[in-house]
Short mmCIF file of C-alpha atoms in Angstrom, two decimals:
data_model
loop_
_atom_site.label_atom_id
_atom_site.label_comp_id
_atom_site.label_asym_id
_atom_site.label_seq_id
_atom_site.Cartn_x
_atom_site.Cartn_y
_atom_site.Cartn_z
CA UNK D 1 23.92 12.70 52.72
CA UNK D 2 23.75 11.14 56.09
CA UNK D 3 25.64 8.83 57.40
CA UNK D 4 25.08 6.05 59.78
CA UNK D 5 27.64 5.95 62.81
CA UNK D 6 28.00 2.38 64.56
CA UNK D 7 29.26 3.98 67.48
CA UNK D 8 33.17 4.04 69.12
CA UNK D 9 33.12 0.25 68.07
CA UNK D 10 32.31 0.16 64.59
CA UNK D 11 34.27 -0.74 61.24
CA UNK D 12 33.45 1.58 58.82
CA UNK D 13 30.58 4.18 58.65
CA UNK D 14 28.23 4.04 55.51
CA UNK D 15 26.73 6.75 53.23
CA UNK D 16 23.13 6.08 53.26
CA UNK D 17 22.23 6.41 49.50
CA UNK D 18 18.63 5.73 49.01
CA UNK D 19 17.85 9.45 48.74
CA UNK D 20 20.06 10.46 46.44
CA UNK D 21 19.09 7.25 43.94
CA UNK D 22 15.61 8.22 44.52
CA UNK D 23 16.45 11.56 43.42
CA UNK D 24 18.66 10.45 40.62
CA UNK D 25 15.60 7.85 39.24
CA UNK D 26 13.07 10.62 39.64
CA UNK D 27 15.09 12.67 37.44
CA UNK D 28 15.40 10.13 34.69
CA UNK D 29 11.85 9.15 34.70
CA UNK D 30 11.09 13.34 34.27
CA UNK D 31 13.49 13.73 31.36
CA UNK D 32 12.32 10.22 29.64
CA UNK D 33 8.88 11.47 29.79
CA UNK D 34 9.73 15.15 28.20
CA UNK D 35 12.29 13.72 26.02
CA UNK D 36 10.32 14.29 22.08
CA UNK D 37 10.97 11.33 19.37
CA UNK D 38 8.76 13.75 16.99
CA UNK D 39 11.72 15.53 16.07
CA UNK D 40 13.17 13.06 14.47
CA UNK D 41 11.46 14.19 11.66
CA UNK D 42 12.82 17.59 12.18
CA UNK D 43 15.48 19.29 11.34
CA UNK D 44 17.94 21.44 13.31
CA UNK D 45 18.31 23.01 9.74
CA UNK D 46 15.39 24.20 9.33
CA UNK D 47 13.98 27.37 10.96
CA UNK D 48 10.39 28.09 10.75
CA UNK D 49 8.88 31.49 10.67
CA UNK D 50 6.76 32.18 13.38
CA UNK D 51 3.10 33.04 14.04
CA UNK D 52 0.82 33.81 16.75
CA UNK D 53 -2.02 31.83 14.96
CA UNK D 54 0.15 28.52 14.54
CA UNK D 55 -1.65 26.87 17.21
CA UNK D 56 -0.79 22.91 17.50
CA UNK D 57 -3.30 20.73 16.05
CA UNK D 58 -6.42 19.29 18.32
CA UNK D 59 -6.16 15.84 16.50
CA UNK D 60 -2.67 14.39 14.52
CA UNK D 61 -2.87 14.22 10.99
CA UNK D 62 -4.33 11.25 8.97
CA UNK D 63 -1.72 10.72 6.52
CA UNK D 64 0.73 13.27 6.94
CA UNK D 65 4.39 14.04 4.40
CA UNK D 66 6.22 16.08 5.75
CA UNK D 67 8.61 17.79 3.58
CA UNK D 68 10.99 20.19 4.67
CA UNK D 69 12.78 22.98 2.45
CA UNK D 70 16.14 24.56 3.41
CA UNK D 71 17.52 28.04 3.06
CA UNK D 72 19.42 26.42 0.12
CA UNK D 73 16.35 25.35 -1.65
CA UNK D 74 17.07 21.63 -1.19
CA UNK D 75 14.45 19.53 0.55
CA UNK D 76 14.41 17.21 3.43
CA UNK D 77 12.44 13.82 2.74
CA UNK D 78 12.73 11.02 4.95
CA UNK D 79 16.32 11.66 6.02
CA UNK D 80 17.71 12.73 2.70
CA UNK D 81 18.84 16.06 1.05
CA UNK D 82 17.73 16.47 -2.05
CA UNK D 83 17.29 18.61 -4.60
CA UNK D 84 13.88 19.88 -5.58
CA UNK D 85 13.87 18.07 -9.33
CA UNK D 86 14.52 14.83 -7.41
CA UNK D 87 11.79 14.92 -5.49
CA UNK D 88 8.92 13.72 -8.05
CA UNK D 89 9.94 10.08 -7.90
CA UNK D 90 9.41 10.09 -4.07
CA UNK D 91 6.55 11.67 -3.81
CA UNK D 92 5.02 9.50 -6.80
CA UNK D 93 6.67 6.14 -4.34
CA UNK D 94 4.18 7.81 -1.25
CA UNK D 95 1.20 8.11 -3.81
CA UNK D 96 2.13 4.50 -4.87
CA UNK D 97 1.86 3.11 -0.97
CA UNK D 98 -1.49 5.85 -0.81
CA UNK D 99 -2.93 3.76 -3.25
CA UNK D 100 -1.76 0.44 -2.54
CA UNK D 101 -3.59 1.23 0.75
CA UNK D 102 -6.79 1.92 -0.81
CA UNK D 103 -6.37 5.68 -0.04
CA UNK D 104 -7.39 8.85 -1.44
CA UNK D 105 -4.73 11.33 -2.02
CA UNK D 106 -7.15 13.56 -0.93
CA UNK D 107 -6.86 12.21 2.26
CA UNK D 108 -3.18 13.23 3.27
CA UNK D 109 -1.89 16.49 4.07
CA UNK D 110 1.48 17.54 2.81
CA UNK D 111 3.35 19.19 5.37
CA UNK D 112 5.68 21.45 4.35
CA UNK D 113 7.94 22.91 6.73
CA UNK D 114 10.02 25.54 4.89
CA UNK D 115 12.70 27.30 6.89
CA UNK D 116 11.71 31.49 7.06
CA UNK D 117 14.38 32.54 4.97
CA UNK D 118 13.31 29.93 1.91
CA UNK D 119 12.43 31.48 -1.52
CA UNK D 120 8.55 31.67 -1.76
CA UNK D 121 9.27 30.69 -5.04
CA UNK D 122 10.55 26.93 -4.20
CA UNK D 123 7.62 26.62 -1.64
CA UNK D 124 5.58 26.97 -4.55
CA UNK D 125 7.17 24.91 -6.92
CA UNK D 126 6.53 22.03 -4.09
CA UNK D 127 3.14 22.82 -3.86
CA UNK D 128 2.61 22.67 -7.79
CA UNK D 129 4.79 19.39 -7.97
CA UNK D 130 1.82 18.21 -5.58
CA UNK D 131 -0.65 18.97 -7.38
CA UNK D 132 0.29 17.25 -10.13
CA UNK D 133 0.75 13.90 -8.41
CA UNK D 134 -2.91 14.51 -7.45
CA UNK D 135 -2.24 15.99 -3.56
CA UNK D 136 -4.32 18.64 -2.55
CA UNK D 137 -4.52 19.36 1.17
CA UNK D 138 -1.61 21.45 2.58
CA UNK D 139 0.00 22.78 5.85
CA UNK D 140 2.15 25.79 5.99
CA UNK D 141 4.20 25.00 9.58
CA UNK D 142 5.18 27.52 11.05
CA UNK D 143 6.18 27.91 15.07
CA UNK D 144 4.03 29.36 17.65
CA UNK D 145 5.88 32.52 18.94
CA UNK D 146 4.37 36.38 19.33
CA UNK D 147 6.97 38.11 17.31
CA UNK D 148 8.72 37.01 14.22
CA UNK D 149 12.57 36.61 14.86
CA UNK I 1 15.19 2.03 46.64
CA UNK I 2 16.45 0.90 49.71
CA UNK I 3 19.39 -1.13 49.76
CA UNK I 4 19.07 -3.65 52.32
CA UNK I 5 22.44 -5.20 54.16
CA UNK I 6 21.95 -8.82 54.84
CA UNK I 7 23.30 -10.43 57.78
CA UNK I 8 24.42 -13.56 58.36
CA UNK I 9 26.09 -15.62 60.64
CA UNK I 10 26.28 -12.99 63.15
CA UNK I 11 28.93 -9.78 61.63
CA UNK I 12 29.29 -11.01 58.25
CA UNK I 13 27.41 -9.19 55.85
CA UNK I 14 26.82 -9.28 51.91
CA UNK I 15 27.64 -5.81 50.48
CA UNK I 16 25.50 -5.17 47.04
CA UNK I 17 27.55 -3.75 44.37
CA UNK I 18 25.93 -0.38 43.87
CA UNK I 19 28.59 1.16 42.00
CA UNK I 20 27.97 0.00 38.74
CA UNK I 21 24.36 0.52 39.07
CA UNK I 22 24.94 4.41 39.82
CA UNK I 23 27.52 4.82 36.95
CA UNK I 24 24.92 3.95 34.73
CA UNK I 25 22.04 5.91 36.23
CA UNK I 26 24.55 8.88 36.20
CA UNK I 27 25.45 8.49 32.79
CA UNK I 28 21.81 7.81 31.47
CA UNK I 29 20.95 10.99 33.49
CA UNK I 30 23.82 13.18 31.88
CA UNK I 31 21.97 11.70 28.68
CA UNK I 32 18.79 12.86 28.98
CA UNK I 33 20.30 16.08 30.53
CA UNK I 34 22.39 16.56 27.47
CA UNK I 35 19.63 16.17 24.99
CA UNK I 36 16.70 18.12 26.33
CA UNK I 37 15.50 20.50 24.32
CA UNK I 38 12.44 22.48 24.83
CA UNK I 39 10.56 23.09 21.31
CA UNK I 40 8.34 25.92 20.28
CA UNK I 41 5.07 23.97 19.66
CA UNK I 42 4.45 24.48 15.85
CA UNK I 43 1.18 25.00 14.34
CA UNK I 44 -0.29 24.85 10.90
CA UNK I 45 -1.76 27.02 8.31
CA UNK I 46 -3.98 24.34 6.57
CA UNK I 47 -4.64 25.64 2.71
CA UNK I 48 -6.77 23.46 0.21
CA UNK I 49 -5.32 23.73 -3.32
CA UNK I 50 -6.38 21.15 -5.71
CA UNK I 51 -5.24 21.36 -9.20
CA UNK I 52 -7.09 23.99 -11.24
CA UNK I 53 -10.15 21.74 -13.03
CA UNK I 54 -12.98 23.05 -14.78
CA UNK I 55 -15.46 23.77 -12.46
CA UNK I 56 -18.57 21.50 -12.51
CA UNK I 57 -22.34 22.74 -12.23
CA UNK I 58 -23.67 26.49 -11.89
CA UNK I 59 -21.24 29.25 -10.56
CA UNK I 60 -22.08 30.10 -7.10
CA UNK I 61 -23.59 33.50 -7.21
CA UNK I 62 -22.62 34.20 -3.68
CA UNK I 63 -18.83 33.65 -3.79
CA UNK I 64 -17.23 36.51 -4.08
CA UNK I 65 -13.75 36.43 -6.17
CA UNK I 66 -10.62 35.78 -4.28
CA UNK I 67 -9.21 38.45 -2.43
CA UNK I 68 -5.56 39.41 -4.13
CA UNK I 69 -2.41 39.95 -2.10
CA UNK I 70 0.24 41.13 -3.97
CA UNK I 71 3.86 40.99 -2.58
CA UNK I 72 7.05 42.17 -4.26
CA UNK I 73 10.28 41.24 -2.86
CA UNK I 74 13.68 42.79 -3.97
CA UNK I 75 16.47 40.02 -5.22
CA UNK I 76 17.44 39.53 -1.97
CA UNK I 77 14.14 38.36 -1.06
CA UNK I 78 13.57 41.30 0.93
CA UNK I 79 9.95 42.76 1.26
CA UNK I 80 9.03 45.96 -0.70
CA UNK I 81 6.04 46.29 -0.92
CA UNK I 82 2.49 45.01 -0.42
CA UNK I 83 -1.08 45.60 -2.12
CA UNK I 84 -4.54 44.53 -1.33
CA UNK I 85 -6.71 44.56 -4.74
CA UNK I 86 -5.79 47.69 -5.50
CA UNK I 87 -5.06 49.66 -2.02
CA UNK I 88 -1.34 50.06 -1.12
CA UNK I 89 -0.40 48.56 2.35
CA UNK I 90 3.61 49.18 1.80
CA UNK I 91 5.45 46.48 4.30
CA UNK I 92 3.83 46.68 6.84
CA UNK I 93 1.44 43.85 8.25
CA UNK I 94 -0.57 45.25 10.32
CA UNK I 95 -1.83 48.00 7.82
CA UNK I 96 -2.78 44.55 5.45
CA UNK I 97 -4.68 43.09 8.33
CA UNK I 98 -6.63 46.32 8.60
CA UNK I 99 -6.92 45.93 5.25
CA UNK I 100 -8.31 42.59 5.27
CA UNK I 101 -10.60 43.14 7.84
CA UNK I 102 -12.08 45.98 5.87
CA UNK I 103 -12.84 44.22 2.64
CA UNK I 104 -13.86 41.03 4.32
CA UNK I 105 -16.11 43.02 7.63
CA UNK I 106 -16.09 42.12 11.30
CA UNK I 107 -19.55 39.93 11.40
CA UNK I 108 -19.52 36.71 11.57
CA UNK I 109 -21.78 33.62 11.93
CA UNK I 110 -23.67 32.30 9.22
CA UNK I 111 -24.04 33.95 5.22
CA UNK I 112 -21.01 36.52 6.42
CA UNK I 113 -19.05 37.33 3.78
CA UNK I 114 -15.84 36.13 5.70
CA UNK I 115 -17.52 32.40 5.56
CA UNK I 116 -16.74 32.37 1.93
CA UNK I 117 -14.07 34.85 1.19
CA UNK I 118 -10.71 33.73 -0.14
CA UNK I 119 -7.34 34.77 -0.52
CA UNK I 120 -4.82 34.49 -3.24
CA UNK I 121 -1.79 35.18 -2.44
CA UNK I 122 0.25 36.78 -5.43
CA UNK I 123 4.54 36.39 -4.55
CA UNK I 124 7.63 36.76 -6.06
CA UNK I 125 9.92 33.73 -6.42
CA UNK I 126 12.58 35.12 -4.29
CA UNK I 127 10.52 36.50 -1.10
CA UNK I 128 11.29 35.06 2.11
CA UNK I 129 8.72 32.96 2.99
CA UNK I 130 8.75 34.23 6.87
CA UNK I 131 6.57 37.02 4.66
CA UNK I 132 4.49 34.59 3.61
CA UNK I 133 3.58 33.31 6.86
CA UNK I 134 3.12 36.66 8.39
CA UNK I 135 0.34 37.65 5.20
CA UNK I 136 -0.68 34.49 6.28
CA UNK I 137 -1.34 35.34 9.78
CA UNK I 138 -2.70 38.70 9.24
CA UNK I 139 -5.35 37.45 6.84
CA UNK I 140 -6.68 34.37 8.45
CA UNK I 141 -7.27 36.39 11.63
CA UNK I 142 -6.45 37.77 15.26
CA UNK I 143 -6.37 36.82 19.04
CA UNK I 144 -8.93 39.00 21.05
CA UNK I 145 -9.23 38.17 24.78
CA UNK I 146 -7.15 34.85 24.08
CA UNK I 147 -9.75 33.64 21.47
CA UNK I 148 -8.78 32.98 17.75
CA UNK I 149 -10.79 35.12 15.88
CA UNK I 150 -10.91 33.74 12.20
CA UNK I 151 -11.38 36.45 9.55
CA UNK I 152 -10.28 34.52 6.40
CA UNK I 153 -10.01 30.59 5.79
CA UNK I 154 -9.14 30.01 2.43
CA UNK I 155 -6.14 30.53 1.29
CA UNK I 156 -4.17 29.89 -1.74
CA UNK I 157 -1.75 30.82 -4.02
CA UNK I 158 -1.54 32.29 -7.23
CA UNK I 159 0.59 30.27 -10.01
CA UNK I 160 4.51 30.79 -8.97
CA UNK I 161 6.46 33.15 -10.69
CA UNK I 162 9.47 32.09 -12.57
CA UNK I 163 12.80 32.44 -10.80
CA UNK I 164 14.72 35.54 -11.68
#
């Protein structure tokens, strides 16, 4: 940091501290861009298999629900646990709002993003609970990696 | 930002409080440091599965019945043991891509067989569904050269076992 002398005569000598608040702003502004509000909707619980195909969408989803299933079997919906029986009368509220909207179930993608070490068995049992409300389209999420951890 | 000192009436001068102002940029700093995270990007496998219905107008003579994948797990949810159709693959992914890419053929473009093939993916309830994803990935295709190379598109799954 330099300083700035006044000399034999002065008072006091001052830190100059424009570069270092410069610095310090720059910094900010880099980790407010990067920082990633998307994950709110994710969990740290969850850990997705991995693939080398999972490549990141070109467009967002139109109407997408994510649901995420733990190693326990429970799922993640809009910020609650829950078990997988509970899970009907939420999904029939989002069909509700779907149609309220004057929208097709057809028309949004359920998202389910099912840790690796989940039982096939409850994926499917999500998947069938779907289908019975009427939803159709599907995304398996998985992370984009080259070898499965 | 340059902080300028004001003078006035000759050697007094108007200090600006920058010490609050830096507390704050330090903490929102050790914020954003403390938070960062870098994330895998994630991708998806997209699979179409309306509810069976019965199928309206003539039977497509073209379409050629899905291609099963049968895999067995152990309690633990543990692989054991894979099968194509009929053809034994064992656990091992690469030998069911080969197998894939047999059935379904390397041409593509349009009338190939891989434009209308389809999987079915037969699982027990207690497989770990990392073994899903990795069928997954070795029947809807391969990178070559840095390209995606699609070799199967549809996907489903066969009607879920009960739990054991």
């Amino acid at each position: 940091m330099r300083k700035k002398g006044y000399g034999s005569g002065a008072k006091y000598a001052k830190g100059d501290m424009t570069p270092m608040i410069d610095m310090t702003f720059q910094l900010i502004a880099f980790f407010m861009v990067l920082i990633n509000f998307t994950e709110a909707d994710q969990s740290e619980r969850i850990h997705l298999p991995s693939s080398e195909l999972a490549k990141p969408p070109d467009a967002p989803l139109e109407f997408p629900i994510t649901l995420q299933l733990t190693k326990r079997g429970t799922v993640l919906f809009v910020g609650e646990e829950i078990a997988g029986g509970r899970l009907s009368p939420l999904l029939l509220r989002e069909k509700q709002v779907m149609e309220q909207r004057g929208r097709l179930l057809s028309e949004a993608t359920i998202v389910i993003r099912a840790d690796k070490n989940a039982k096939t068995g409850k994926v499917q049992e999500i998947i069938k609970l779907c289908q019975e409300l009427g939803f159709e389209r599907f995304a398996l999420r998985a992370k984009q990696k080259q070898e499965d951890g | 930002m340059k902080v300028r000192h004001v003078r006035r009436h000759g050697d007094e001068e108007v200090e600006i409080a920058m010490t609050p102002m830096i507390d704050i940029v330090f903490q929102l700093l050790v914020f954003f440091i403390m938070t960062f995270k870098i994330v895998a990007p994630e991708g998806d496998f997209n699979i179409r599965m309306p509810i069976a219905a019965p199928s309206e107008g003539v039977p497509d003579d073209n379409q050629l019945p899905p291609i099963k994948i049968r895999m067995k797990s152990d309690d633990n949810g543990r692989l054991t043991s894979m099968q194509v159709g009929q053809y034994h693959v064992g656990t091992s992914f690469p030998a069911l891509h080969n197998q894939i890419r047999e059935v379904v053929g390397d041409d593509r473009g349009p009338g190939c067989i891989a434009e209308t093939a389809e999987a079915e993916l037969d699982c027990d309830y207690n497989l770990q569904f990392k073994n899903v994803i990795r069928a997954i990935t070795a029947a809807s295709g391969y990178i070559d050269d840095g390209r995606v190379i699609k070799i199967i598109e549809k996907i489903k799954f066969a009607p879920p076992k009960p739990s054991t």
